[in-house]
CSV table of C-alpha atoms in Angstrom, one decimal:
chain,number,residue,atom,x,y,z
A,1205,MET,CA,0.4,6.5,-1.6
A,1206,THR,CA,-0.5,3.6,-4.1
A,1207,THR,CA,0.4,3.9,-4.4
A,1208,HIS,CA,3.9,3.8,-0.7
A,1209,MET,CA,1.2,6.0,-1.2
A,1210,GLY,CA,-0.4,5.5,-3.8
A,1211,GLY,CA,-1.6,4.2,-4.5
A,1212,ALA,CA,-4.6,3.6,-5.1
A,1213,ARG,CA,-2.7,3.3,-7.8
A,1214,ARG,CA,0.0,1.9,-5.8
A,1215,ALA,CA,0.2,5.1,-3.9
A,1216,GLY,CA,2.1,4.0,-6.2
A,1217,LEU,CA,1.3,2.5,-9.6
A,1218,ALA,CA,-2.2,2.3,-10.9
A,1219,VAL,CA,-3.3,-1.0,-9.6
A,1220,GLY,CA,-6.9,0.2,-9.7
A,1221,THR,CA,-7.4,0.5,-6.0
A,1222,MET,CA,-10.7,2.2,-6.5
A,1223,ALA,CA,-11.7,0.0,-9.3
A,1224,LEU,CA,-11.3,-3.0,-7.0
A,1225,LEU,CA,-13.0,-1.2,-4.2
A,1226,PHE,CA,-16.1,-0.1,-6.0
A,1227,SER,CA,-16.5,-3.3,-8.0
A,1228,ALA,CA,-17.3,-4.8,-4.5
A,1229,LEU,CA,-20.0,-2.3,-3.7
A,1230,PRO,CA,-23.5,-2.0,-5.0
A,1231,THR,CA,-24.2,0.1,-8.1
A,1232,ALA,CA,-26.8,2.8,-8.3
A,1233,SER,CA,-30.4,1.6,-8.1
A,1234,ALA,CA,-32.2,1.0,-11.3
A,1235,ALA,CA,-34.3,4.0,-12.5
A,1236,THR,CA,-34.4,6.4,-15.3
A,1237,SER,CA,-31.1,7.9,-16.2
A,1238,ALA,CA,-29.6,10.3,-18.9
A,1239,ALA,CA,-26.1,11.4,-20.0
A,1240,VAL,CA,-25.8,15.0,-21.2
A,1241,GLY,CA,-22.7,15.7,-23.1
A,1242,PRO,CA,-20.1,14.0,-25.3
A,1243,GLY,CA,-20.2,10.4,-26.2
A,1244,TRP,CA,-17.9,9.3,-23.4
A,1245,CYS,CA,-20.3,10.7,-20.8
A,1246,PRO,CA,-21.3,7.8,-18.6
A,1247,THR,CA,-24.7,6.5,-17.8
A,1248,VAL,CA,-25.7,6.1,-14.2
A,1249,ALA,CA,-29.0,4.4,-13.3
A,1250,GLY,CA,-31.4,6.7,-11.6
A,1251,HIS,CA,-29.3,9.8,-12.2
A,1252,ARG,CA,-28.8,12.6,-14.9
A,1253,VAL,CA,-25.1,12.9,-15.6
A,1254,ASP,CA,-23.7,16.2,-17.1
A,1255,CYS,CA,-20.3,16.1,-18.8
A,1256,ASP,CA,-18.1,18.5,-20.5
A,1257,THR,CA,-14.4,19.3,-21.2
A,1258,LEU,CA,-12.6,22.6,-20.0
A,1259,ARG,CA,-9.5,23.9,-21.7
A,1260,ARG,CA,-6.7,24.7,-19.4
A,1261,PRO,CA,-3.2,26.0,-19.6
A,1262,LEU,CA,-0.7,23.1,-19.6
A,1263,VAL,CA,1.8,25.2,-17.6
A,1264,ALA,CA,0.5,28.3,-16.0
A,1265,GLY,CA,2.4,31.4,-17.4
A,1266,GLU,CA,3.9,29.5,-20.2
A,1267,PRO,CA,1.3,29.7,-23.1
A,1268,GLU,CA,3.9,28.5,-25.6
A,1269,LEU,CA,3.4,24.9,-24.1
A,1270,GLY,CA,-0.2,24.9,-25.2
A,1271,THR,CA,-3.4,23.8,-23.3
A,1272,ILE,CA,-5.0,20.6,-22.3
A,1273,GLY,CA,-8.7,19.4,-22.1
A,1274,VAL,CA,-9.8,18.5,-18.6
A,1275,SER,CA,-13.0,16.5,-18.6
A,1276,TYR,CA,-15.5,16.0,-15.9
A,1277,ALA,CA,-18.8,14.3,-15.1
A,1278,VAL,CA,-21.5,15.5,-12.6
A,1279,VAL,CA,-23.7,12.8,-11.3
A,1280,ARG,CA,-26.9,14.8,-10.2
A,1281,HIS,CA,-28.9,14.0,-7.1
A,1282,ARG,CA,-32.1,12.2,-7.3
A,1283,GLY,CA,-34.3,14.4,-5.1
A,1284,PRO,CA,-36.1,17.6,-5.9
A,1285,GLY,CA,-34.8,21.0,-5.5
A,1286,ALA,CA,-31.2,22.1,-5.5
A,1287,ALA,CA,-28.3,19.9,-4.2
A,1288,LYS,CA,-27.3,20.4,-0.6
A,1289,GLY,CA,-23.8,19.9,-1.5
A,1290,THR,CA,-21.3,18.6,-4.1
A,1291,VAL,CA,-18.7,15.9,-3.4
A,1292,ALA,CA,-15.6,15.8,-5.5
A,1293,VAL,CA,-13.9,12.4,-5.3
A,1294,ASN,CA,-10.4,11.6,-6.4
A,1295,PRO,CA,-9.6,7.9,-6.4
A,1296,GLY,CA,-5.8,8.0,-6.1
A,1297,GLY,CA,-2.9,7.0,-8.2
A,1298,PRO,CA,-1.5,9.4,-9.1
A,1299,GLY,CA,-3.2,8.9,-12.4
A,1300,GLU,CA,-6.3,6.9,-11.5
A,1301,VAL,CA,-9.4,7.8,-13.5
A,1302,ALA,CA,-12.7,8.8,-12.0
A,1303,ILE,CA,-15.2,9.3,-14.8
A,1304,GLY,CA,-15.0,5.7,-16.0
A,1305,LYS,CA,-16.1,4.5,-12.5
A,1306,ALA,CA,-19.1,6.8,-12.2
A,1307,GLU,CA,-21.6,4.1,-11.7
A,1308,GLN,CA,-19.5,2.3,-9.0
A,1309,PHE,CA,-18.9,5.7,-7.2
A,1310,ALA,CA,-22.6,6.5,-7.4
A,1311,GLY,CA,-23.4,2.9,-5.9
A,1312,ALA,CA,-21.0,3.5,-3.1
A,1313,LEU,CA,-22.3,6.9,-2.1
A,1314,GLU,CA,-26.0,6.1,-3.0
A,1315,GLY,CA,-27.1,7.3,0.4
A,1316,LEU,CA,-25.7,10.8,-0.3
A,1317,LEU,CA,-26.9,11.1,-3.8
A,1318,GLY,CA,-30.5,11.7,-2.7
A,1319,ASP,CA,-29.6,15.4,-2.2
A,1320,HIS,CA,-25.9,15.7,-3.0
A,1321,ASP,CA,-24.2,15.9,-6.4
A,1322,LEU,CA,-21.1,13.9,-7.2
A,1323,LEU,CA,-18.3,15.6,-9.2
A,1324,LEU,CA,-15.8,13.3,-11.0
A,1325,VAL,CA,-12.8,14.9,-12.7
A,1326,ASP,CA,-10.3,12.9,-14.7
A,1327,PRO,CA,-6.8,14.3,-13.8
A,1328,ARG,CA,-4.9,15.9,-16.6
A,1329,GLY,CA,-3.2,13.2,-18.7
A,1330,THR,CA,-5.6,10.4,-17.7
A,1331,GLY,CA,-8.9,9.0,-19.0
A,1332,GLU,CA,-10.9,11.6,-20.8
A,1333,SER,CA,-8.5,14.3,-20.0
A,1334,GLU,CA,-6.1,13.8,-22.9
A,1335,ARG,CA,-4.2,10.7,-22.0
A,1336,LEU,CA,-0.4,11.4,-21.6
A,1337,PRO,CA,2.0,8.8,-22.9
A,1338,CYS,CA,5.8,8.5,-22.4
A,1339,GLY,CA,6.5,4.9,-23.4
A,1340,VAL,CA,6.6,3.4,-20.0
A,1341,THR,CA,4.1,0.6,-19.3
A,1342,ASP,CA,2.8,-0.7,-16.1
A,1343,ALA,CA,4.2,-4.2,-16.6
A,1344,GLU,CA,7.6,-2.8,-17.7
A,1345,TYR,CA,7.8,-0.6,-14.6
A,1346,ARG,CA,6.5,-3.1,-12.1
A,1347,PHE,CA,8.6,-6.0,-13.2
A,1348,GLY,CA,11.8,-4.2,-14.0
A,1349,THR,CA,14.8,-4.2,-11.8
A,1350,ARG,CA,15.5,-1.0,-9.8
A,1351,ALA,CA,18.0,0.1,-12.4
A,1352,GLU,CA,15.4,-0.5,-15.1
A,1353,GLN,CA,12.9,1.5,-13.2
A,1354,ARG,CA,15.2,4.4,-12.9
A,1355,ASP,CA,16.0,4.2,-16.6
A,1356,ALA,CA,12.3,4.1,-17.4
A,1357,VAL,CA,11.7,7.3,-15.3
A,1358,ALA,CA,14.6,9.1,-17.1
A,1359,ARG,CA,13.1,7.9,-20.5
A,1360,CYS,CA,9.7,9.2,-19.6
A,1361,ALA,CA,11.2,12.6,-18.5
A,1362,HIS,CA,13.0,12.9,-21.8
A,1363,HIS,CA,10.0,12.1,-23.8
A,1364,LEU,CA,7.8,14.7,-22.0
A,1365,GLY,CA,10.4,17.4,-22.2
A,1366,PRO,CA,9.2,20.8,-20.8
A,1367,LYS,CA,5.7,19.6,-20.8
A,1368,ALA,CA,6.5,17.5,-17.8
A,1369,ARG,CA,6.1,20.7,-15.7
A,1370,GLY,CA,2.4,20.6,-16.4
A,1371,TYR,CA,1.7,17.4,-14.6
A,1372,THR,CA,1.6,18.3,-10.9
A,1373,THR,CA,-0.7,18.1,-7.9
A,1374,ALA,CA,-1.1,21.8,-7.8
A,1375,ALA,CA,-2.2,21.9,-11.5
A,1376,THR,CA,-4.8,19.1,-10.9
A,1377,ALA,CA,-6.1,21.0,-7.8
A,1378,ASP,CA,-6.5,24.2,-10.0
A,1379,ASP,CA,-8.2,22.2,-12.7
A,1380,ILE,CA,-10.8,20.9,-10.1
A,1381,ASP,CA,-11.4,24.4,-9.0
A,1382,ALA,CA,-11.8,25.7,-12.6
A,1383,VAL,CA,-14.5,23.0,-13.0
A,1384,ARG,CA,-16.1,24.0,-9.8
A,1385,ALA,CA,-16.3,27.7,-11.0
A,1386,ARG,CA,-17.8,26.7,-14.3
A,1387,LEU,CA,-20.5,24.8,-12.5
A,1388,GLY,CA,-21.3,27.6,-10.2
A,1389,VAL,CA,-20.8,25.5,-7.1
A,1390,PRO,CA,-19.8,27.7,-4.2
A,1391,ARG,CA,-18.0,25.0,-2.1
A,1392,LEU,CA,-17.0,21.5,-2.5
A,1393,THR,CA,-16.8,18.5,0.0
A,1394,LEU,CA,-13.4,17.0,-0.9
A,1395,TYR,CA,-13.1,13.2,-0.7
A,1396,GLY,CA,-9.7,11.8,-1.4
A,1397,LEU,CA,-8.4,8.2,-1.3
A,1398,SER,CA,-4.7,7.3,-1.3
A,1399,TYR,CA,-2.9,9.7,-3.5
A,1400,GLY,CA,-6.2,11.7,-3.3
A,1401,THR,CA,-5.3,12.4,0.3
A,1402,TYR,CA,-2.2,14.3,-1.0
A,1403,LEU,CA,-4.2,16.1,-3.7
A,1404,MET,CA,-7.1,17.3,-1.7
A,1405,PRO,CA,-5.2,19.2,1.0
A,1406,VAL,CA,-3.3,20.9,-1.8
A,1407,TYR,CA,-6.7,22.0,-3.2
A,1408,ALA,CA,-7.7,23.1,0.2
A,1409,GLU,CA,-4.6,25.3,0.7
A,1410,ARG,CA,-4.9,26.8,-2.8
A,1411,HIS,CA,-8.6,27.4,-2.6
A,1412,PRO,CA,-9.5,27.6,1.1
A,1413,GLN,CA,-12.8,29.5,0.6
A,1414,ARG,CA,-14.1,26.7,-1.7
A,1415,VAL,CA,-13.9,23.9,0.8
A,1416,ARG,CA,-16.9,22.7,2.9
A,1417,SER,CA,-15.4,19.6,4.5
A,1418,ILE,CA,-12.7,17.0,3.7
A,1419,VAL,CA,-12.6,13.2,3.9
A,1420,LEU,CA,-9.2,11.5,3.5
A,1421,SER,CA,-9.0,7.7,3.4
A,1422,GLY,CA,-5.8,5.7,3.2
A,1423,ALA,CA,-3.9,9.0,4.1
A,1424,TYR,CA,-0.4,10.3,4.4
A,1425,PRO,CA,1.1,13.7,5.1
A,1426,HIS,CA,2.9,16.0,2.7
A,1427,ASP,CA,6.0,15.8,4.7
A,1428,PHE,CA,6.1,11.9,4.7
A,1429,ASP,CA,9.3,10.2,5.4
A,1430,PRO,CA,11.1,10.0,2.0
A,1431,LEU,CA,12.8,6.8,3.2
A,1432,ALA,CA,9.5,5.1,4.0
A,1433,ARG,CA,10.4,3.9,7.5
A,1434,PRO,CA,6.8,3.8,8.8
A,1435,ASN,CA,5.8,1.6,5.8
A,1436,ALA,CA,8.6,-0.9,6.6
A,1437,GLN,CA,7.7,-1.1,10.2
A,1438,ALA,CA,4.0,-1.5,9.4
A,1439,VAL,CA,4.7,-4.7,7.5
A,1440,SER,CA,5.8,-6.3,10.6
A,1441,LEU,CA,2.9,-4.9,12.6
A,1442,ALA,CA,0.4,-6.2,9.9
A,1443,LEU,CA,1.9,-9.7,10.1
A,1444,ARG,CA,1.6,-9.8,13.9
A,1445,ARG,CA,-1.9,-8.4,13.9
A,1446,VAL,CA,-3.3,-11.0,11.4
A,1447,CYS,CA,-1.6,-13.9,13.4
A,1448,GLU,CA,-2.8,-12.6,16.8
A,1449,ARG,CA,-6.4,-12.1,15.6
A,1450,SER,CA,-6.9,-15.3,13.6
A,1451,VAL,CA,-9.4,-17.7,15.0
A,1452,PRO,CA,-8.4,-20.3,15.7
A,1453,ARG,CA,-4.7,-19.0,16.0
A,1454,ALA,CA,-3.1,-19.7,12.6
A,1455,CYS,CA,0.3,-18.5,13.2
A,1456,ASP,CA,2.8,-16.8,15.5
A,1457,GLY,CA,3.2,-13.1,14.7
A,1458,ASP,CA,6.7,-12.9,16.2
A,1459,LYS,CA,7.8,-15.9,14.2
A,1460,ALA,CA,6.2,-14.5,11.0
A,1461,VAL,CA,8.4,-11.3,11.4
A,1462,ARG,CA,11.6,-13.5,12.1
A,1463,ASP,CA,10.7,-15.4,8.9
A,1464,LEU,CA,10.3,-12.1,7.0
A,1465,ALA,CA,13.8,-11.0,8.1
A,1466,THR,CA,15.3,-14.3,7.1
A,1467,THR,CA,13.6,-14.2,3.8
A,1468,ALA,CA,14.7,-10.6,3.1
A,1469,ALA,CA,18.3,-11.5,4.0
A,1470,ARG,CA,18.4,-14.5,1.7
A,1471,LEU,CA,16.8,-12.6,-1.2
A,1472,ARG,CA,19.4,-9.9,-0.6
A,1473,VAL,CA,22.1,-12.4,-1.4
A,1474,ARG,CA,20.3,-14.7,-3.9
A,1475,PRO,CA,17.2,-13.3,-5.6
A,1476,LEU,CA,14.7,-15.6,-7.1
A,1477,THR,CA,13.7,-15.6,-10.8
A,1478,VAL,CA,10.0,-15.9,-11.1
A,1479,PRO,CA,8.0,-16.2,-14.3
A,1480,VAL,CA,4.9,-13.9,-14.3
A,1481,THR,CA,2.3,-13.9,-17.0
A,1482,ALA,CA,0.4,-10.6,-17.4
A,1483,ASP,CA,-1.6,-9.2,-20.3
A,1484,GLY,CA,-0.7,-12.2,-22.4
A,1485,THR,CA,3.1,-11.8,-21.9
A,1486,THR,CA,5.4,-13.8,-19.6
A,1487,HIS,CA,8.0,-11.8,-17.8
A,1488,ARG,CA,11.0,-13.2,-15.9
A,1489,VAL,CA,11.0,-11.2,-12.8
A,1490,ARG,CA,14.1,-10.8,-10.5
A,1491,PHE,CA,12.5,-11.2,-7.2
A,1492,THR,CA,14.8,-9.3,-4.8
A,1493,GLU,CA,14.5,-8.0,-1.2
A,1494,GLY,CA,13.0,-4.8,-2.7
A,1495,LYS,CA,10.4,-6.8,-4.7
A,1496,LEU,CA,9.6,-8.7,-1.4
A,1497,GLY,CA,9.1,-5.3,0.3
A,1498,ASN,CA,6.8,-4.2,-2.4
A,1499,LEU,CA,4.7,-7.3,-2.3
A,1500,LEU,CA,4.2,-7.1,1.5
A,1501,TYR,CA,3.9,-3.4,2.0
A,1502,GLU,CA,2.0,-2.5,-1.1
A,1503,ALA,CA,0.3,-5.5,-2.7
A,1504,ALA,CA,-0.6,-7.2,0.6
A,1505,SER,CA,-2.3,-4.0,1.9
A,1506,ARG,CA,-4.4,-3.8,-1.2
A,1507,GLY,CA,-7.7,-5.6,-0.7
A,1508,ALA,CA,-7.0,-6.8,2.9
A,1509,GLY,CA,-10.3,-7.1,4.5
A,1510,MET,CA,-12.4,-6.8,1.4
A,1511,GLU,CA,-13.5,-10.4,1.7
A,1512,PRO,CA,-12.4,-11.3,5.2
A,1513,ALA,CA,-13.4,-15.0,5.0
A,1514,GLU,CA,-11.5,-15.6,1.7
A,1515,ALA,CA,-7.8,-16.2,1.1
A,1516,SER,CA,-5.7,-12.9,0.6
A,1517,LEU,CA,-2.1,-12.1,0.0
A,1518,LEU,CA,-1.6,-10.7,3.5
A,1519,GLY,CA,-3.4,-13.8,5.1
A,1520,SER,CA,-1.2,-16.1,3.1
A,1521,ALA,CA,2.0,-14.3,3.8
A,1522,PRO,CA,3.0,-16.0,7.1
A,1523,TRP,CA,2.6,-19.5,5.7
A,1524,ALA,CA,4.6,-18.5,2.5
A,1525,LEU,CA,7.4,-17.0,4.5
A,1526,ASP,CA,7.5,-20.0,6.9
A,1527,ARG,CA,7.8,-22.4,3.8
A,1528,PHE,CA,10.5,-20.3,2.2
A,1529,VAL,CA,12.6,-20.3,5.3
A,1530,LYS,CA,12.2,-24.1,5.4
A,1531,GLY,CA,13.4,-24.4,1.8
A,1532,ASP,CA,10.2,-24.4,-0.2
A,1533,SER,CA,9.9,-21.3,-2.3
A,1534,ALA,CA,6.8,-22.5,-4.2
A,1535,PRO,CA,4.2,-20.7,-2.1
A,1536,LEU,CA,6.1,-17.4,-2.2
A,1537,ARG,CA,6.5,-17.7,-6.0
A,1538,ARG,CA,2.7,-18.3,-6.3
A,1539,LEU,CA,2.0,-15.0,-4.4
A,1540,VAL,CA,4.3,-13.1,-6.7
A,1541,GLN,CA,2.7,-14.7,-9.8
A,1542,GLU,CA,-0.9,-14.0,-8.6
A,1543,ASP,CA,-0.2,-10.4,-7.8
A,1544,GLY,CA,1.8,-9.8,-11.0
A,1545,ALA,CA,-1.1,-11.1,-13.1
A,1546,SER,CA,-2.9,-7.7,-12.7
A,1547,ALA,CA,-0.1,-5.8,-14.5
A,1548,SER,CA,-1.1,-4.2,-17.8
A,1549,ALA,CA,0.1,-2.2,-20.9
A,1550,GLU,CA,-1.2,1.1,-19.5
A,1551,ASP,CA,1.3,3.9,-19.8
A,1552,GLN,CA,2.7,5.2,-16.5
A,1553,ALA,CA,3.3,8.9,-17.6
A,1554,PRO,CA,0.7,10.5,-15.3
A,1555,TYR,CA,2.0,8.5,-12.4
A,1556,VAL,CA,5.7,9.1,-13.0
A,1557,ALA,CA,5.4,12.7,-13.7
A,1558,VAL,CA,3.4,13.7,-10.6
A,1559,VAL,CA,5.5,11.4,-8.3
A,1560,CYS,CA,8.8,12.8,-9.5
A,1561,ASN,CA,7.6,16.4,-9.7
A,1562,ASP,CA,5.9,16.6,-6.3
A,1563,TYR,CA,6.9,13.9,-3.8
A,1564,ARG,CA,9.5,14.4,-1.1
A,1565,LYS,CA,13.0,13.0,-1.9
A,1566,ALA,CA,16.0,12.2,0.1
A,1567,TRP,CA,18.0,14.7,-1.9
A,1568,ALA,CA,17.9,18.3,-3.1
A,1569,ALA,CA,15.9,18.6,-6.5
A,1570,ASP,CA,18.2,21.2,-7.7
A,1571,ALA,CA,21.4,19.3,-7.1
A,1572,PRO,CA,23.3,17.6,-10.0
A,1573,LEU,CA,23.0,13.7,-10.2
A,1574,PRO,CA,26.3,12.8,-8.5
A,1575,VAL,CA,25.4,15.1,-5.5
A,1576,ARG,CA,22.0,13.6,-5.5
A,1577,TRP,CA,23.4,10.1,-5.1
A,1578,GLN,CA,25.7,11.3,-2.3
A,1579,GLN,CA,22.8,12.7,-0.4
A,1580,TYR,CA,20.7,9.7,-0.9
A,1581,ARG,CA,23.3,7.3,0.3
A,1582,LYS,CA,24.0,9.5,3.3
A,1583,ALA,CA,20.3,9.5,4.2
A,1584,LEU,CA,20.2,5.7,4.0
A,1585,ALA,CA,23.4,5.4,6.2
A,1586,GLY,CA,21.9,7.7,8.8
A,1587,ALA,CA,18.5,6.2,9.0
A,1588,GLY,CA,19.1,4.4,12.2
A,1589,GLN,CA,19.6,0.8,13.3
A,1590,GLY,CA,16.5,-1.2,12.9
A,1591,ALA,CA,14.5,1.6,11.3
A,1592,PHE,CA,13.3,-0.5,8.5
A,1593,GLY,CA,12.0,-3.4,10.7
A,1594,ALA,CA,12.8,-6.8,9.1
A,1595,PHE,CA,14.4,-5.1,6.0
A,1596,SER,CA,17.7,-3.6,5.3
A,1597,ALA,CA,17.6,0.1,4.5
A,1598,ARG,CA,18.7,-0.2,0.9
A,1599,GLY,CA,16.5,-3.2,0.3
A,1600,PHE,CA,13.3,-1.7,1.5
A,1601,ASN,CA,14.0,1.5,-0.4
A,1602,GLU,CA,13.9,-0.4,-3.6
A,1603,ALA,CA,10.3,-1.4,-2.7
A,1604,PRO,CA,8.3,1.8,-3.4
A,1605,THR,CA,7.6,2.4,-7.1
A,1606,ASP,CA,7.1,6.0,-6.0
A,1607,GLY,CA,10.0,6.5,-3.7
A,1608,GLY,CA,13.5,5.5,-2.7
A,1609,ASP,CA,15.8,6.4,-5.6
A,1610,VAL,CA,13.4,5.8,-8.5
A,1611,CYS,CA,13.2,9.5,-9.4
A,1612,ILE,CA,16.9,10.3,-8.9
A,1613,SER,CA,17.5,11.0,-12.7
A,1614,TRP,CA,14.3,13.2,-13.1
A,1615,PRO,CA,15.9,16.3,-14.7
A,1616,ARG,CA,16.3,19.5,-12.8
A,1617,GLU,CA,15.4,21.8,-15.6
A,1618,ASN,CA,11.9,20.3,-16.2
A,1619,THR,CA,10.9,19.7,-12.5
A,1620,ALA,CA,8.0,21.7,-11.3
A,1621,ARG,CA,8.2,23.4,-7.9
A,1622,PRO,CA,7.6,20.8,-5.2
A,1623,GLN,CA,4.5,21.0,-3.2
A,1624,PRO,CA,4.7,22.5,0.3
A,1625,THR,CA,5.4,20.1,3.1
A,1626,GLY,CA,3.5,22.2,5.6
A,1627,PRO,CA,0.1,23.1,4.0
A,1628,LYS,CA,-2.1,25.6,5.8
A,1629,PRO,CA,-5.6,24.5,5.0
A,1630,PRO,CA,-8.9,26.1,6.0
A,1631,ASN,CA,-10.5,25.4,9.4
A,1632,VAL,CA,-13.1,23.0,8.2
A,1633,PRO,CA,-14.1,19.5,9.4
A,1634,VAL,CA,-11.7,16.8,8.3
A,1635,LEU,CA,-12.1,13.0,8.7
A,1636,VAL,CA,-9.1,10.9,8.3
A,1637,LEU,CA,-9.2,7.1,8.1
A,1638,SER,CA,-6.6,4.4,7.9
A,1639,GLY,CA,-6.8,0.6,7.9
A,1640,ASP,CA,-4.8,-0.9,10.7
A,1641,LEU,CA,-3.5,-3.7,8.3
A,1642,ASP,CA,-2.3,-1.1,5.8
A,1643,ALA,CA,1.5,-0.7,5.3
A,1644,ASN,CA,0.9,1.4,2.1
A,1645,THR,CA,-0.5,4.3,4.1
A,1646,PRO,CA,-0.2,3.1,7.6
A,1647,ASP,CA,-1.9,4.4,10.8
A,1648,ALA,CA,1.3,6.4,11.7
A,1649,ASN,CA,1.0,8.4,8.6
A,1650,GLY,CA,-2.7,8.8,9.0
A,1651,VAL,CA,-2.2,10.3,12.4
A,1652,LEU,CA,0.3,12.8,10.9
A,1653,ALA,CA,-2.1,13.6,8.0
A,1654,ALA,CA,-4.9,14.5,10.6
A,1655,ARG,CA,-2.4,16.8,12.4
A,1656,GLU,CA,-2.1,18.9,9.3
A,1657,PHE,CA,-5.6,20.3,10.1
A,1658,ARG,CA,-6.8,22.3,13.0
A,1659,ASN,CA,-10.1,20.3,13.0
A,1660,GLY,CA,-8.9,16.9,11.9
A,1661,ALA,CA,-10.2,13.6,13.4
A,1662,PHE,CA,-8.3,10.4,12.9
A,1663,PHE,CA,-9.8,6.9,13.0
A,1664,SER,CA,-8.1,3.6,12.6
A,1665,VAL,CA,-10.3,0.9,11.1
A,1666,ARG,CA,-9.6,-2.5,12.5
A,1667,ASN,CA,-8.8,-5.5,10.2
A,1668,VAL,CA,-8.7,-3.8,6.8
A,1669,GLY,CA,-6.0,-2.5,4.6
A,1670,HIS,CA,-5.7,0.1,1.9
A,1671,VAL,CA,-8.2,1.9,1.7
A,1672,PRO,CA,-10.7,1.2,4.5
A,1673,GLU,CA,-13.8,1.5,2.1
A,1674,LEU,CA,-12.8,-1.9,0.8
A,1675,GLU,CA,-14.5,-3.6,3.6
A,1676,PRO,CA,-17.9,-5.1,2.5
A,1677,SER,CA,-20.3,-4.3,5.4
A,1678,GLY,CA,-20.9,-0.6,4.6
A,1679,CYS,CA,-19.6,0.5,7.9
A,1680,VAL,CA,-16.9,2.8,6.6
A,1681,THR,CA,-19.0,4.4,3.8
A,1682,GLY,CA,-21.7,4.8,6.4
A,1683,VAL,CA,-19.4,6.8,8.7
A,1684,THR,CA,-18.1,8.9,5.8
A,1685,SER,CA,-21.6,9.7,4.5
A,1686,HIS,CA,-22.6,10.7,8.0
A,1687,PHE,CA,-19.6,12.9,8.2
A,1688,ILE,CA,-20.3,14.6,4.8
A,1689,ARG,CA,-23.9,15.3,5.8
A,1690,THR,CA,-23.3,16.6,9.3
A,1691,GLY,CA,-19.7,17.5,9.7
A,1692,THR,CA,-19.2,14.8,12.4
A,1693,PRO,CA,-18.5,11.1,12.1
A,1694,GLY,CA,-21.4,10.0,14.4
A,1695,ASP,CA,-21.2,6.5,15.8
A,1696,THR,CA,-17.9,4.9,14.8
A,1697,SER,CA,-18.2,1.8,17.0
A,1698,CYS,CA,-18.4,-0.5,13.9
A,1699,LEU,CA,-14.9,0.7,12.8
A,1700,ARG,CA,-13.4,-1.4,15.7
A,1701,SER,CA,-15.5,-4.5,15.1
A,1702,LEU,CA,-14.9,-5.6,11.7
A,1703,PRO,CA,-14.0,-9.3,11.4
A,1704,PRO,CA,-10.4,-10.6,11.2
A,1705,VAL,CA,-9.0,-11.7,7.8
A,1706,SER,CA,-8.6,-15.3,7.0
A,1707,VAL,CA,-5.1,-16.6,7.6
A,1708,THR,CA,-3.5,-19.7,6.1
A,1709,PRO,CA,-2.4,-21.9,9.0
A,1710,VAL,CA,1.3,-22.4,9.5
A,1711,ARG,CA,2.0,-26.0,10.3
A,1712,ARG,CA,4.5,-26.7,13.1
């Protein structure tokens, strides 16, 4: 959710889930192309691209807060005649851009673009839609202690002031519909990835007559567990699965989980200090149980199965945990450093604002701060014995950059109305996909997301992480393309036959 959701950000932070995904897929075939619109309008080989910016109220009903420009690009279909449909894609985040990845999106959906148009809207505050700064960088937020992350969120809210109310999922959904209306498109096929699986059902509820069908990949429900228990449990499940499926058997899954519990307990008492170099700066990261949780539920899920024969964070985790338990922290340190190298100076305002405005919390949004803390601690205490798998309740809830207590200081007076936790979307075909190695948006949450719809079909994709489109064979994009064309997924047998990820052997 990156991030836990989001993220294509990290369902959480903007780690560029979709940038990573579509860089691995073919670009559109070479042919004539044209960009019609402002200078930022992308060029996509073989397609005309129409671009423009639409002025929108920053906060509906509050004209004194001004307006914002929401920019969009339409990649036109190749074939003759009118398009048979328009696919609106959101790549996640919150805060991931779409327009800047137009060529990669077109390459991934090339089969559809013979007779379908592709609509890309940069969410307000991102990309070409008037970037929103609040002085909190990706690196600062990712590498900070939990207390520093909470302080960064409070600082961001103070900087935004009343304008923070303008950055919500509902506002982005209404922006997309305003673009749809300008283009004269009667209905959209909604394609959401990671956080996009939260956004698109909100659009469907607010504009039900404008939806043709929905694809949700790396999905989670609106009423997700604010304590992220399914995510914690999915970390252990992913470790067991990669060990059991490795050929030859590279590790013992039960031992890997025991090693995880031992590592978490040791870091709870004595965190590591790990130097991480990102964007030309070296940061001294305090690697706690929470940071371990983030590494193994969010970072390890990202990219799992994209190159199954190559080393990955998830495939290296059992070995690194084994070595740590035996007194050698070097392999685990290397995993932290390699993952942290992707951090950037990108401002996190669009991410922080949407997460803190919209996502479910373990406290009442209208409660004062001392009461919020009481409610949060009570929720942790009542979470249940063993509810967080190999982690402690407090430790794992310091893992999500979009959950736990990170938003606890977000001010009451500038918080937008939260999204509904029980959306009532239209009765249209809905395809929901999850990777069965994904602890960011695990299968358990994908099942719940599908149940939000009367006509939702859920499929678990074997041996891939967050999001399933990462796998290189074209199986997943083939299934989603068939669904968009026909309203049915067709032959899904390939979703169960993708190869296992490579696993570093654990020496006995």
